[in-house]
Amino acid sequence: MELAQGPRVRFSPFYSRSQQAGIEVASVYNKMVLPVATDNPTEDYEALTQRVALWDVGCQRQVQVYGPDALKLSTYISARDLSNLKIGVAKYAPLCDYQGRLINDPVVLRVDEETIWFSIADSDVLLWIRAIAGERGDEVEVREPDVSPLAVQGPKATDLASQVFGDWVKDLKFFHFRRITHEGIPLVLSRSGWSKQGGFELFLEDETKGEQLWDLIWEAGQQFGIRAGGPNNVERVENFLFSWGSDATRDCDPYESGIGKYVDLGVEHDFIGKAALKNKRVEGPDRELKGLLIDGEPLAPNPAPVGLRNPNGSYAGQTRIICYSPKYQRNLGLAVIEVPQNLPGTKVQVETIDGWRPATVADLPFDL
Ligand code: THG
């Protein structure tokens, strides 16, 4: 069977190049194909952690809020304070519903005075923002612009990007960006990306130039040992970057999801979910996303939910992802764990293909 081409599953402007470069495994994200791995995940991980990796993350769609009320509306929608977001700066911001449930965790970029991009995770933020803007009567236009991010990640990413775009790239701070046109290609160059290896995201602003941009990076990347890849579950579990829709359930709030530090409850302005989140702070969580150190031989990566139980067999929560970590040379996991079994050091058991294995609860990020 083959995936039917059509508007239900979209392909990014980098898709053909990703495929030519050896990507063989893909997922679907924001109703778009997300290339994730070649036929050799070990090499994918090595390229990312030792050299440089190129990822088609065109599926990180932008929701553009444009107009005189863009910042005001964005501030109301975000649980992190965006009220003083400067042009050329981005912030990672949890979005919650009125009950405080986390509904997305975009990178938010202030592109200019009246233009804000929500670089979203895998849920329909466009509909949410349109509805809220409509209810409030804000003067904004909300739409999906022609923007497709391409990620350059790894210890050699800065050398590569400065060779292509110039030395100014070296001085760009984390989560800062510049809007440029390079060899006729309009793009936003940002120091960000879904790994802890350092690197950039190139937000291409003309979908007809995807192959041209890919080729530019690919050719300059040869001397650095560049390799095509995709958002890497092993590296991001090792260093804990949250994956919405995967790590926690859709009922979890940001505190339960391990990203509570990005919620600004102390602000004067109101934002969606503020009252509910305040109550949750007072009551304390029923469960929490935590790390797991899992005993035994290396486990095959499993990014699907499996069981988590106490040594006596009773329910302890849900294991959300398991992988073997080359960095720590042990099996790691992320799990949503019931209070009080969430305390670091607690012994639990994890369901694996060869039965239940002993594991120990750990704080995130892992400190091993
Ligand atoms: N880049 C862009 N858009 C995205 C992602 C991205 N949209 C979907 C998804 N990823 C959103 N989720 C995240 C999760 C973590 C981070 C970014 C997006 C991240 N976190 C850093 C950390 O945790 O150390 C920095 C957070 C901070 O200090 O502000 O980068 O990757 N364009």
Short mmCIF file of C-alpha atoms and ligand atoms in Angstrom, two decimals:
data_model
loop_
_atom_site.label_atom_id
_atom_site.label_comp_id
_atom_site.label_asym_id
_atom_site.label_seq_id
_atom_site.Cartn_x
_atom_site.Cartn_y
_atom_site.Cartn_z
CA MET A 1 0.00 0.00 0.00
CA GLU A 2 1.14 3.52 -0.68
CA LEU A 3 0.03 6.81 0.85
CA ALA A 4 -2.28 8.56 -1.65
CA GLN A 5 -1.05 11.99 -2.70
CA GLY A 6 -3.58 14.71 -2.09
CA PRO A 7 -4.51 17.59 0.15
CA ARG A 8 -5.11 15.38 3.23
CA VAL A 9 -1.46 14.48 3.62
CA ARG A 10 0.75 17.27 2.42
CA PHE A 11 4.38 17.10 1.37
CA SER A 12 6.92 19.78 2.23
CA PRO A 13 9.04 21.54 -0.41
CA PHE A 14 12.05 19.53 0.87
CA TYR A 15 10.35 16.14 0.58
CA SER A 16 11.94 15.01 -2.71
CA ARG A 17 15.42 15.96 -1.50
CA SER A 18 14.93 14.22 1.85
CA GLN A 19 13.96 11.07 0.02
CA GLN A 20 16.93 11.28 -2.37
CA ALA A 21 19.20 11.72 0.65
CA GLY A 22 18.11 8.38 2.09
CA ILE A 23 15.12 8.99 4.38
CA GLU A 24 13.06 5.81 4.52
CA VAL A 25 10.84 6.23 7.58
CA ALA A 26 8.27 8.98 7.91
CA SER A 27 5.51 10.02 10.27
CA VAL A 28 2.58 12.43 9.86
CA TYR A 29 2.49 15.75 11.73
CA ASN A 30 0.09 18.64 11.18
CA LYS A 31 -1.35 16.60 8.29
CA MET A 32 2.05 16.61 6.59
CA VAL A 33 4.66 13.96 5.98
CA LEU A 34 7.47 14.20 8.54
CA PRO A 35 10.64 12.36 7.46
CA VAL A 36 12.24 10.83 10.56
CA ALA A 37 14.97 8.30 9.79
CA THR A 38 17.17 6.58 7.24
CA ASP A 39 17.65 2.81 7.24
CA ASN A 40 20.42 3.32 9.83
CA PRO A 41 19.21 5.14 12.98
CA THR A 42 22.59 4.62 14.70
CA GLU A 43 24.29 6.67 12.00
CA ASP A 44 21.50 9.26 12.14
CA TYR A 45 22.19 9.72 15.85
CA GLU A 46 25.96 9.93 15.29
CA ALA A 47 25.63 12.56 12.57
CA LEU A 48 23.42 14.66 14.86
CA THR A 49 25.61 14.36 17.96
CA GLN A 50 29.06 14.44 16.32
CA ARG A 51 28.68 16.32 13.03
CA VAL A 52 25.61 17.92 11.46
CA ALA A 53 22.15 16.74 10.44
CA LEU A 54 19.64 18.21 7.99
CA TRP A 55 15.94 17.72 8.76
CA ASP A 56 12.87 18.48 6.69
CA VAL A 57 10.63 19.89 9.42
CA GLY A 58 8.29 21.65 7.00
CA CYS A 59 5.46 20.10 9.04
CA GLN A 60 6.23 22.55 11.86
CA ARG A 61 3.55 24.77 10.32
CA GLN A 62 3.26 28.46 11.07
CA VAL A 63 0.05 30.10 12.20
CA GLN A 64 0.46 33.76 11.35
CA VAL A 65 -1.35 36.37 13.42
CA TYR A 66 -1.15 39.68 11.61
CA GLY A 67 -2.64 43.05 12.52
CA PRO A 68 -2.67 45.81 15.14
CA ASP A 69 -3.89 43.39 17.86
CA ALA A 70 -1.42 40.60 17.03
CA LEU A 71 0.70 40.90 20.19
CA LYS A 72 -2.30 41.46 22.48
CA LEU A 73 -4.11 38.38 21.17
CA SER A 74 -0.94 36.26 21.24
CA THR A 75 -0.32 37.28 24.85
CA TYR A 76 -3.87 36.25 25.78
CA ILE A 77 -3.45 32.85 24.15
CA SER A 78 -0.09 31.97 25.71
CA ALA A 79 0.63 30.69 29.23
CA ARG A 80 4.14 32.15 28.93
CA ASP A 81 4.37 35.91 29.03
CA LEU A 82 4.68 37.25 25.47
CA SER A 83 3.73 40.83 26.28
CA ASN A 84 7.29 42.11 25.80
CA LEU A 85 8.36 39.83 22.95
CA LYS A 86 10.78 41.80 20.77
CA ILE A 87 11.04 41.74 16.99
CA GLY A 88 13.68 39.16 16.04
CA VAL A 89 13.16 37.08 19.18
CA ALA A 90 11.35 33.77 19.68
CA LYS A 91 9.94 32.12 22.78
CA TYR A 92 8.86 28.57 23.54
CA ALA A 93 5.31 28.96 24.83
CA PRO A 94 2.75 26.49 26.22
CA LEU A 95 -0.80 27.10 24.96
CA CYS A 96 -3.58 25.88 27.25
CA ASP A 97 -7.34 25.60 27.06
CA TYR A 98 -9.66 27.12 29.68
CA GLN A 99 -9.25 24.04 31.91
CA GLY A 100 -5.46 24.43 31.83
CA ARG A 101 -4.89 21.41 29.59
CA LEU A 102 -1.89 21.79 27.31
CA ILE A 103 -3.15 22.00 23.72
CA ASN A 104 0.11 22.90 21.93
CA ASP A 105 3.64 24.10 22.68
CA PRO A 106 4.81 26.27 19.78
CA VAL A 107 7.88 28.36 19.26
CA VAL A 108 6.48 31.89 18.92
CA LEU A 109 8.37 34.34 16.71
CA ARG A 110 7.78 38.08 16.57
CA VAL A 111 8.57 38.65 12.89
CA ASP A 112 7.71 42.37 12.81
CA GLU A 113 5.60 44.95 14.62
CA GLU A 114 2.29 43.39 13.61
CA THR A 115 3.29 39.86 12.57
CA ILE A 116 3.60 36.89 14.92
CA TRP A 117 4.22 33.28 13.91
CA PHE A 118 3.19 30.34 16.04
CA SER A 119 5.47 27.51 14.91
CA ILE A 120 3.16 24.79 16.08
CA ALA A 121 3.23 21.20 17.31
CA ASP A 122 0.71 18.67 16.01
CA SER A 123 -2.74 20.16 16.75
CA ASP A 124 -5.13 22.57 15.01
CA VAL A 125 -4.02 25.88 16.49
CA LEU A 126 -5.21 27.80 13.43
CA LEU A 127 -8.85 27.02 14.23
CA TRP A 128 -8.34 27.78 17.94
CA ILE A 129 -6.78 31.21 17.36
CA ARG A 130 -9.32 32.15 14.69
CA ALA A 131 -12.18 31.31 17.04
CA ILE A 132 -10.72 33.26 19.94
CA ALA A 133 -9.87 36.27 17.77
CA GLY A 134 -13.43 36.21 16.43
CA GLU A 135 -14.98 36.02 19.90
CA ARG A 136 -12.82 38.85 21.19
CA GLY A 137 -13.30 41.00 18.08
CA ASP A 138 -9.53 41.47 17.73
CA GLU A 139 -8.26 43.29 14.67
CA VAL A 140 -6.11 40.50 13.22
CA GLU A 141 -5.92 38.20 10.25
CA VAL A 142 -5.05 34.58 11.13
CA ARG A 143 -3.77 32.26 8.40
CA GLU A 144 -1.12 29.75 7.40
CA PRO A 145 1.61 31.57 5.46
CA ASP A 146 3.95 30.02 2.86
CA VAL A 147 6.64 29.08 5.40
CA SER A 148 8.52 25.77 5.67
CA PRO A 149 11.23 25.22 8.29
CA LEU A 150 14.39 23.25 7.51
CA ALA A 151 16.55 22.35 10.54
CA VAL A 152 20.36 22.24 10.59
CA GLN A 153 21.37 20.62 13.90
CA GLY A 154 24.61 19.39 15.41
CA PRO A 155 28.00 20.54 16.73
CA LYS A 156 29.11 21.57 13.21
CA ALA A 157 25.90 23.50 12.45
CA THR A 158 27.40 26.91 13.27
CA ASP A 159 30.46 26.34 11.07
CA LEU A 160 28.22 25.23 8.24
CA ALA A 161 25.64 28.02 8.56
CA SER A 162 28.26 30.76 8.87
CA GLN A 163 30.01 29.44 5.78
CA VAL A 164 26.76 29.67 3.80
CA PHE A 165 25.19 32.82 5.27
CA GLY A 166 28.15 34.75 6.70
CA ASP A 167 29.95 35.31 9.99
CA TRP A 168 27.04 37.26 11.54
CA VAL A 169 25.37 33.90 12.14
CA LYS A 170 27.98 33.14 14.84
CA ASP A 171 26.77 36.10 16.91
CA LEU A 172 23.10 35.19 16.76
CA LYS A 173 21.85 34.35 20.27
CA PHE A 174 19.72 31.33 21.17
CA PHE A 175 16.11 31.90 20.10
CA HIS A 176 17.01 35.05 18.14
CA PHE A 177 16.49 35.30 14.39
CA ARG A 178 16.97 37.44 11.30
CA ARG A 179 14.81 37.74 8.19
CA ILE A 180 17.02 37.69 5.10
CA THR A 181 17.11 37.00 1.37
CA HIS A 182 20.05 34.80 0.42
CA GLU A 183 20.77 34.11 -3.26
CA GLY A 184 17.19 35.10 -4.00
CA ILE A 185 15.76 32.79 -1.31
CA PRO A 186 13.63 34.58 1.30
CA LEU A 187 13.94 33.02 4.75
CA VAL A 188 14.04 33.57 8.48
CA LEU A 189 17.25 32.23 10.02
CA SER A 190 16.82 31.36 13.69
CA ARG A 191 19.16 29.82 16.25
CA SER A 192 16.80 27.12 17.49
CA GLY A 193 15.75 23.55 16.82
CA TRP A 194 14.48 20.40 18.44
CA SER A 195 17.80 19.05 19.70
CA LYS A 196 20.31 20.06 22.35
CA GLN A 197 23.20 19.82 19.88
CA GLY A 198 22.91 23.45 18.79
CA GLY A 199 21.89 24.66 15.38
CA PHE A 200 19.50 26.64 13.26
CA GLU A 201 16.12 26.59 11.68
CA LEU A 202 15.69 28.11 8.25
CA PHE A 203 12.08 29.16 7.78
CA LEU A 204 11.82 29.16 3.97
CA GLU A 205 9.30 31.77 2.78
CA ASP A 206 8.84 30.54 -0.80
CA GLU A 207 7.83 26.92 -1.29
CA THR A 208 9.10 26.92 -4.89
CA LYS A 209 12.67 27.26 -3.55
CA GLY A 210 12.83 24.21 -1.27
CA GLU A 211 15.22 22.21 -3.41
CA GLN A 212 17.43 25.24 -4.00
CA LEU A 213 17.75 25.86 -0.24
CA TRP A 214 18.31 22.19 0.54
CA ASP A 215 21.05 21.95 -2.13
CA LEU A 216 22.83 25.03 -0.82
CA ILE A 217 23.11 23.53 2.68
CA TRP A 218 23.72 19.99 1.45
CA GLU A 219 26.66 20.98 -0.78
CA ALA A 220 28.31 23.19 1.86
CA GLY A 221 27.67 20.45 4.40
CA GLN A 222 29.69 17.79 2.60
CA GLN A 223 32.96 18.84 4.24
CA PHE A 224 31.28 18.57 7.66
CA GLY A 225 29.85 15.10 7.02
CA ILE A 226 26.24 16.24 6.77
CA ARG A 227 23.51 13.58 6.84
CA ALA A 228 19.76 13.75 6.26
CA GLY A 229 17.68 12.80 9.27
CA GLY A 230 14.67 13.90 11.25
CA PRO A 231 13.72 14.92 14.78
CA ASN A 232 15.58 12.31 16.83
CA ASN A 233 13.77 10.56 19.66
CA VAL A 234 16.91 9.17 21.30
CA GLU A 235 18.77 12.49 21.50
CA ARG A 236 15.71 14.37 22.65
CA VAL A 237 14.84 11.85 25.39
CA GLU A 238 18.47 11.93 26.63
CA ASN A 239 18.28 15.72 26.90
CA PHE A 240 14.52 15.99 27.46
CA LEU A 241 12.76 18.03 24.85
CA PHE A 242 9.02 17.65 25.24
CA SER A 243 6.97 16.14 22.40
CA TRP A 244 3.33 17.22 22.53
CA GLY A 245 0.89 14.44 21.66
CA SER A 246 3.50 11.83 22.47
CA ASP A 247 4.96 12.33 25.95
CA ALA A 248 1.84 13.28 27.90
CA THR A 249 -1.84 12.56 27.40
CA ARG A 250 -4.16 15.22 26.03
CA ASP A 251 -5.58 15.87 29.49
CA CYS A 252 -2.27 16.89 31.06
CA ASP A 253 -1.49 20.48 32.01
CA PRO A 254 2.01 22.00 31.55
CA TYR A 255 3.04 21.12 35.12
CA GLU A 256 2.08 17.49 34.64
CA SER A 257 3.91 17.57 31.28
CA GLY A 258 7.28 18.61 32.68
CA ILE A 259 7.20 22.09 31.13
CA GLY A 260 5.70 24.00 34.05
CA LYS A 261 8.69 26.34 34.19
CA TYR A 262 7.46 27.98 30.99
CA VAL A 263 4.16 29.07 32.60
CA ASP A 264 4.14 32.66 33.90
CA LEU A 265 1.38 32.74 36.52
CA GLY A 266 2.64 35.97 38.09
CA VAL A 267 1.66 38.25 35.20
CA GLU A 268 -0.98 40.94 35.65
CA HIS A 269 -2.82 40.26 32.42
CA ASP A 270 -5.29 37.44 31.97
CA PHE A 271 -4.55 34.53 29.65
CA ILE A 272 -6.48 31.42 28.68
CA GLY A 273 -6.20 28.79 31.41
CA LYS A 274 -4.71 31.14 34.02
CA ALA A 275 -7.41 30.63 36.66
CA ALA A 276 -7.42 26.84 36.17
CA LEU A 277 -3.62 26.65 36.33
CA LYS A 278 -3.57 28.70 39.54
CA ASN A 279 -5.98 26.24 41.13
CA LYS A 280 -3.87 23.31 39.96
CA ARG A 281 -0.80 24.94 41.52
CA VAL A 282 -2.60 25.12 44.84
CA GLU A 283 -4.01 21.59 44.67
CA GLY A 284 -0.83 19.97 43.30
CA PRO A 285 -0.70 17.47 40.45
CA ASP A 286 -2.21 13.96 40.45
CA ARG A 287 0.47 12.76 38.06
CA GLU A 288 3.64 14.01 36.45
CA LEU A 289 5.91 13.36 33.48
CA LYS A 290 9.15 11.84 34.78
CA GLY A 291 12.18 10.01 33.53
CA LEU A 292 12.68 6.25 33.86
CA LEU A 293 15.96 4.35 34.16
CA ILE A 294 15.10 0.90 32.91
CA ASP A 295 17.22 -2.13 33.85
CA GLY A 296 18.63 -4.77 31.53
CA GLU A 297 19.86 -5.21 27.98
CA PRO A 298 19.40 -2.47 25.35
CA LEU A 299 15.76 -2.16 24.31
CA ALA A 300 14.54 -1.40 20.79
CA PRO A 301 13.09 2.11 20.67
CA ASN A 302 9.35 2.17 21.31
CA PRO A 303 7.64 5.53 20.95
CA ALA A 304 4.22 4.05 21.79
CA PRO A 305 2.45 4.05 25.18
CA VAL A 306 2.95 0.91 27.29
CA GLY A 307 2.28 -0.12 30.88
CA LEU A 308 3.82 1.16 34.09
CA ARG A 309 3.14 -0.58 37.41
CA ASN A 310 4.31 -0.75 40.97
CA PRO A 311 6.41 -3.75 42.09
CA ASN A 312 3.21 -5.18 43.65
CA GLY A 313 1.49 -5.02 40.25
CA SER A 314 -0.82 -2.05 40.86
CA TYR A 315 -1.22 0.76 38.33
CA ALA A 316 1.51 3.45 38.45
CA GLY A 317 0.82 5.39 35.24
CA GLN A 318 1.77 5.19 31.58
CA THR A 319 5.14 4.74 29.92
CA ARG A 320 5.09 7.05 26.89
CA ILE A 321 8.42 6.30 25.20
CA ILE A 322 11.34 3.92 25.67
CA CYS A 323 14.77 3.98 24.06
CA TYR A 324 18.34 2.88 24.57
CA SER A 325 20.69 5.81 25.18
CA PRO A 326 24.19 5.58 23.68
CA LYS A 327 25.20 8.64 25.74
CA TYR A 328 24.32 7.07 29.10
CA GLN A 329 24.63 3.45 27.93
CA ARG A 330 21.35 2.46 29.51
CA ASN A 331 17.67 2.28 28.72
CA LEU A 332 15.68 5.43 29.31
CA GLY A 333 11.99 6.20 29.27
CA LEU A 334 9.49 8.96 29.79
CA ALA A 335 6.34 8.20 31.74
CA VAL A 336 3.33 9.97 33.16
CA ILE A 337 3.43 8.73 36.76
CA GLU A 338 0.79 8.91 39.48
CA VAL A 339 1.58 10.82 42.69
CA PRO A 340 3.36 9.78 44.94
CA GLN A 341 5.13 7.16 42.79
CA ASN A 342 6.54 10.11 40.82
CA LEU A 343 9.23 10.73 43.45
CA PRO A 344 12.77 10.22 42.10
CA GLY A 345 14.24 6.92 43.24
CA THR A 346 10.88 5.12 43.34
CA LYS A 347 11.01 1.55 42.00
CA VAL A 348 8.49 0.71 39.29
CA GLN A 349 8.12 -1.80 36.44
CA VAL A 350 7.86 -1.12 32.71
CA GLU A 351 6.14 -3.25 30.10
CA THR A 352 8.53 -4.32 27.31
CA ILE A 353 8.36 -6.85 24.49
CA ASP A 354 10.11 -9.39 26.71
CA GLY A 355 8.01 -8.80 29.82
CA TRP A 356 7.96 -6.39 32.78
CA ARG A 357 11.32 -4.85 33.67
CA PRO A 358 12.42 -3.10 36.86
CA ALA A 359 12.93 0.65 36.53
CA THR A 360 13.66 3.66 38.71
CA VAL A 361 11.94 7.04 38.54
CA ALA A 362 14.23 10.01 37.79
CA ASP A 363 13.89 13.78 37.50
CA LEU A 364 13.93 15.48 34.09
CA PRO A 365 16.17 16.41 32.46
CA PHE A 366 18.21 13.31 33.33
CA ASP A 367 21.27 14.05 35.46
CA LEU A 368 23.32 10.86 35.16
N1 THG B 1 10.98 24.37 16.21
C1 THG B 1 10.00 25.07 15.61
N2 THG B 1 8.72 24.73 15.73
C2 THG B 1 8.38 23.63 16.45
C3 THG B 1 9.37 22.88 17.11
C4 THG B 1 10.71 23.27 16.97
N3 THG B 1 7.07 23.27 16.57
C5 THG B 1 6.75 22.01 17.11
C6 THG B 1 7.62 21.59 18.26
N4 THG B 1 9.02 21.78 17.89
C7 THG B 1 7.30 22.41 19.47
N5 THG B 1 7.96 21.92 20.67
C8 THG B 1 9.16 22.41 21.13
C9 THG B 1 9.69 21.85 22.27
C10 THG B 1 10.89 22.33 22.78
C11 THG B 1 11.55 23.36 22.13
C12 THG B 1 11.03 23.89 20.99
C13 THG B 1 9.81 23.43 20.49
C14 THG B 1 12.83 23.92 22.65
N6 THG B 1 13.05 23.95 23.96
C15 THG B 1 14.28 24.41 24.51
C16 THG B 1 14.59 23.65 25.79
O1 THG B 1 13.69 23.02 26.33
O2 THG B 1 15.71 23.67 26.20
C17 THG B 1 14.31 25.92 24.78
C18 THG B 1 13.19 26.42 25.60
C19 THG B 1 13.45 27.81 26.14
O3 THG B 1 14.38 27.96 26.93
O4 THG B 1 12.71 28.77 25.79
O5 THG B 1 13.66 24.37 21.88
O6 THG B 1 11.65 22.64 17.48
N7 THG B 1 10.32 26.13 14.87
#
